[in-house]
Structures are given as structure tokens and as C-alpha cells.
Amino acid sequence: MQVQVLLFGIVADLIGKETLNFAIENNDTVKNLKTALRTKYPQLKNYSTYAVAVNEHYAQDDFVLKDRDVVAIIPPVSGG
Amino acid sequence: MKNISIKLTSDTLSLQECYAFVEDPACGGIDVFVGTVRNHTAKKTVNQLDFSAYGPMALKEMEKIARQALETYEVHKIAIHHAEGILKTGDIPVIIAVSAAHRAAAFEACKFAIDSLKETVPIWKKEYFEDGEVWVNAHP
């Protein structure tokens, strides 16, 4: 199973990419994905103040991911 | 939805367009908030801002705010328009227009809409100074 991860703002700068494909396991949650991202990209170690959206809706840590979900990493917004 | 106008665009925002959309003979007032690019942050001179968005989700969140405003306040129509891309001092990144039979509801709904937009809509701005650049709010 795999999800597409979209990166924005400072997180895109920190990782140096705007999209990633990330392998997930059955029943993996948003929280599992956050942990996996931090392991793969140590530059995120000190950066945890972001929200997550799954398929264009904000999702909490316990949200269970499915194959081909589109997960967006949303650093603090600053529109307006 | 016929009472809601949502826009995210790299074109220049139009105050006239927002005004014309919310104008309604049943309304006694129109409240308009216009965000403008400020030339400084703290004591540093800002040369330009670059707005980027998670487009499809930003539109959904803006629409959600508009629906909530119509449900919560006695208002008739609402327009929420936001710009993307490079903006210079004095340019307009956001316009919110609300029409209502009575002014109190229009003021309240307009404040609700801009406050909510700044909290939930996935849009980010980068400030460019003489000596560098920074993502606004990135380190709260």
C-alpha cells in the first residue's frame, strides 16, 4: 500500500520536495505516518507543529490511512 | 451555491466583483474587508510576499467558512476571494464581502470569515526582505 504525501511551505523547503510516495502498512494511522516521516527525514525532528489533511480534509492522529490516500502536510497557515 | 462566491486566483482581485456579487435589494448594508500587503514586519522592510496554496483544499475550506457564516449570522451573501503568487506592498491578497439586512450581522460575519480563514485555509505566505526570506508563522 502506498500514499501520496504533499508538502507545503516550510516543510517542502526542509525536505526539498513537494511530493513523496510513501509505503504504508495495513491500519497505519496519520500518527504512524508522521513518525515514519520523521525517521526518514531527520530535518523534521524539531518540526512537529503541522496539521495533516487526508484527501483534502483535516485528519487527526488516529485517522486510519488507506491505499492511495493523498496526505497533505500542512504547516501553520498564514493566508489573508 | 448561489449565495457564495469563492475564488483563489493568480489574477488581481476585484473589489468591484465582490461588491457586485453580494449586492442585494433586501440588504441594508455591505461589509467589506480588504487585506493589503504591509511594507514591514516588526522593524524589517518587506519587499514582497509570495502566497502559495493547497488549491483544492483551500477552496473547500473557504467554502466551508462561507457556509458557516451564512448559517450562523443573518447575512444574505458572502464573497471570499484570495490571491496567489507574488504580491507587492499595497497589493490585495484577500477580500471578504458580506451583505445583510442589518449591519451588526454583516460586521460579525465578516470578522468571523477573515479570522477563520487565517486559522484553517491552507495558504502560506513567504516574506521577502532585503537580506532574506521567511515563511510567516512557520515557527509559532
Tab-separated table of N, CA and C in Angstrom, chain B residues 81-132:
chain	number	residue	atom	x	y	z
B	81	HIS	N	-12.526	35.988	-1.615
B	81	HIS	CA	-11.572	35.863	-2.718
B	81	HIS	C	-10.159	35.997	-2.175
B	82	HIS	N	-9.272	35.115	-2.622
B	82	HIS	CA	-7.885	35.166	-2.162
B	82	HIS	C	-6.941	35.077	-3.354
B	83	ALA	N	-5.825	35.791	-3.254
B	83	ALA	CA	-4.858	35.798	-4.358
B	83	ALA	C	-3.716	34.826	-4.084
B	84	GLU	N	-3.071	34.379	-5.155
B	84	GLU	CA	-1.885	33.522	-5.085
B	84	GLU	C	-0.753	34.211	-5.823
B	85	GLY	N	0.477	33.813	-5.495
B	85	GLY	CA	1.633	34.319	-6.235
B	85	GLY	C	2.266	35.518	-5.557
B	86	ILE	N	3.123	36.227	-6.325
B	86	ILE	CA	3.884	37.349	-5.771
B	86	ILE	C	3.009	38.596	-5.652
B	87	LEU	N	3.006	39.192	-4.455
B	87	LEU	CA	2.294	40.455	-4.247
B	87	LEU	C	3.243	41.471	-3.628
B	88	LYS	N	3.075	42.724	-4.040
B	88	LYS	CA	3.940	43.814	-3.552
B	88	LYS	C	3.169	44.650	-2.536
B	89	THR	N	3.893	45.524	-1.859
B	89	THR	CA	3.287	46.428	-0.893
B	89	THR	C	2.039	47.093	-1.476
B	90	GLY	N	0.961	47.047	-0.713
B	90	GLY	CA	-0.277	47.690	-1.144
B	90	GLY	C	-1.185	46.800	-1.973
B	91	ASP	N	-0.645	45.710	-2.509
B	91	ASP	CA	-1.487	44.773	-3.268
B	91	ASP	C	-2.475	44.092	-2.324
B	92	ILE	N	-3.484	43.472	-2.922
B	92	ILE	CA	-4.580	42.902	-2.130
B	92	ILE	C	-4.557	41.378	-2.178
B	93	PRO	N	-4.198	40.719	-1.042
B	93	PRO	CA	-4.234	39.256	-1.020
B	93	PRO	C	-5.615	38.679	-0.737
B	94	VAL	N	-6.476	39.435	-0.052
B	94	VAL	CA	-7.770	38.860	0.310
B	94	VAL	C	-8.860	39.928	0.357
B	95	ILE	N	-10.049	39.526	-0.123
B	95	ILE	CA	-11.239	40.380	0.011
B	95	ILE	C	-12.367	39.517	0.548
B	96	ILE	N	-13.061	40.034	1.564
B	96	ILE	CA	-14.267	39.370	2.045
B	96	ILE	C	-15.386	40.396	2.036
B	97	ALA	N	-16.485	40.072	1.383
B	97	ALA	CA	-17.636	40.977	1.335
B	97	ALA	C	-18.862	40.220	1.823
B	98	VAL	N	-19.654	40.891	2.653
B	98	VAL	CA	-20.847	40.266	3.225
B	98	VAL	C	-21.997	41.262	3.169
B	99	SER	N	-23.167	40.783	2.729
B	99	SER	CA	-24.340	41.660	2.757
B	99	SER	C	-25.362	41.118	3.749
B	100	ALA	N	-26.064	42.037	4.395
B	100	ALA	CA	-27.051	41.650	5.399
B	100	ALA	C	-28.135	42.701	5.475
B	101	ALA	N	-29.299	42.314	6.026
B	101	ALA	CA	-30.376	43.280	6.215
B	101	ALA	C	-29.941	44.350	7.207
B	102	HIS	N	-29.208	43.939	8.230
B	102	HIS	CA	-28.773	44.867	9.275
B	102	HIS	C	-27.267	44.773	9.494
B	103	ARG	N	-26.659	45.898	9.821
B	103	ARG	CA	-25.196	45.978	9.796
B	103	ARG	C	-24.488	45.068	10.791
B	104	ALA	N	-25.078	44.851	11.985
B	104	ALA	CA	-24.358	44.086	13.012
B	104	ALA	C	-23.970	42.706	12.493
B	105	ALA	N	-24.913	42.037	11.845
B	105	ALA	CA	-24.640	40.683	11.339
B	105	ALA	C	-23.551	40.719	10.270
B	106	ALA	N	-23.571	41.742	9.437
B	106	ALA	CA	-22.569	41.842	8.367
B	106	ALA	C	-21.170	41.993	8.951
B	107	PHE	N	-21.044	42.873	9.964
B	107	PHE	CA	-19.736	43.057	10.615
B	107	PHE	C	-19.262	41.751	11.250
B	108	GLU	N	-20.169	41.102	11.996
B	108	GLU	CA	-19.780	39.876	12.710
B	108	GLU	C	-19.382	38.764	11.747
B	109	ALA	N	-20.169	38.582	10.697
B	109	ALA	CA	-19.881	37.507	9.742
B	109	ALA	C	-18.556	37.772	9.031
B	110	CYS	N	-18.300	39.023	8.718
B	110	CYS	CA	-17.072	39.377	8.017
B	110	CYS	C	-15.858	39.091	8.906
B	111	LYS	N	-15.959	39.454	10.179
B	111	LYS	CA	-14.868	39.192	11.125
B	111	LYS	C	-14.673	37.684	11.300
B	112	PHE	N	-15.787	36.970	11.439
B	112	PHE	CA	-15.702	35.513	11.558
B	112	PHE	C	-14.967	34.918	10.349
B	113	ALA	N	-15.321	35.391	9.169
B	113	ALA	CA	-14.752	34.815	7.947
B	113	ALA	C	-13.246	35.065	7.851
B	114	ILE	N	-12.792	36.282	8.111
B	114	ILE	CA	-11.348	36.543	7.977
B	114	ILE	C	-10.580	35.855	9.095
B	115	ASP	N	-11.136	35.836	10.317
B	115	ASP	CA	-10.445	35.154	11.427
B	115	ASP	C	-10.324	33.660	11.132
B	116	SER	N	-11.401	33.048	10.634
B	116	SER	CA	-11.371	31.610	10.329
B	116	SER	C	-10.402	31.313	9.192
B	117	LEU	N	-10.438	32.166	8.172
B	117	LEU	CA	-9.543	31.956	7.020
B	117	LEU	C	-8.089	31.899	7.478
B	118	LYS	N	-7.744	32.804	8.393
B	118	LYS	CA	-6.351	32.854	8.861
B	118	LYS	C	-5.985	31.651	9.716
B	119	GLU	N	-6.990	30.907	10.185
B	119	GLU	CA	-6.707	29.735	11.013
B	119	GLU	C	-6.715	28.420	10.249
B	120	THR	N	-7.588	28.301	9.266
B	120	THR	CA	-7.807	26.965	8.691
B	120	THR	C	-7.508	26.815	7.202
B	121	VAL	N	-7.503	27.895	6.454
B	121	VAL	CA	-7.366	27.724	4.999
B	121	VAL	C	-5.888	27.507	4.636
B	122	PRO	N	-5.590	26.392	3.947
B	122	PRO	CA	-4.189	26.075	3.663
B	122	PRO	C	-3.567	26.973	2.597
B	123	ILE	N	-3.207	28.163	3.057
B	123	ILE	CA	-2.500	29.144	2.231
B	123	ILE	C	-1.326	29.620	3.079
B	124	TRP	N	-0.177	29.793	2.425
B	124	TRP	CA	1.023	30.207	3.159
B	124	TRP	C	1.643	31.410	2.475
B	125	LYS	N	2.222	32.292	3.295
B	125	LYS	CA	2.947	33.393	2.672
B	125	LYS	C	4.389	33.409	3.128
B	126	LYS	N	5.228	33.735	2.156
B	126	LYS	CA	6.651	33.883	2.421
B	126	LYS	C	6.959	35.363	2.287
B	127	GLU	N	7.643	35.909	3.300
B	127	GLU	CA	8.031	37.325	3.249
B	127	GLU	C	9.449	37.437	2.712
B	128	TYR	N	9.648	38.365	1.815
B	128	TYR	CA	10.976	38.622	1.255
B	128	TYR	C	11.488	39.957	1.760
B	129	PHE	N	12.641	39.914	2.447
B	129	PHE	CA	13.297	41.129	2.936
B	129	PHE	C	14.510	41.418	2.062
B	130	GLU	N	15.178	42.544	2.361
B	130	GLU	CA	16.437	42.858	1.685
B	130	GLU	C	17.422	41.693	1.815
B	131	ASP	N	17.461	41.115	3.025
B	131	ASP	CA	18.535	40.170	3.341
B	131	ASP	C	18.048	38.738	3.546
B	132	GLY	N	16.905	38.399	2.976
B	132	GLY	CA	16.481	37.010	3.121
B	132	GLY	C	14.987	36.839	2.998
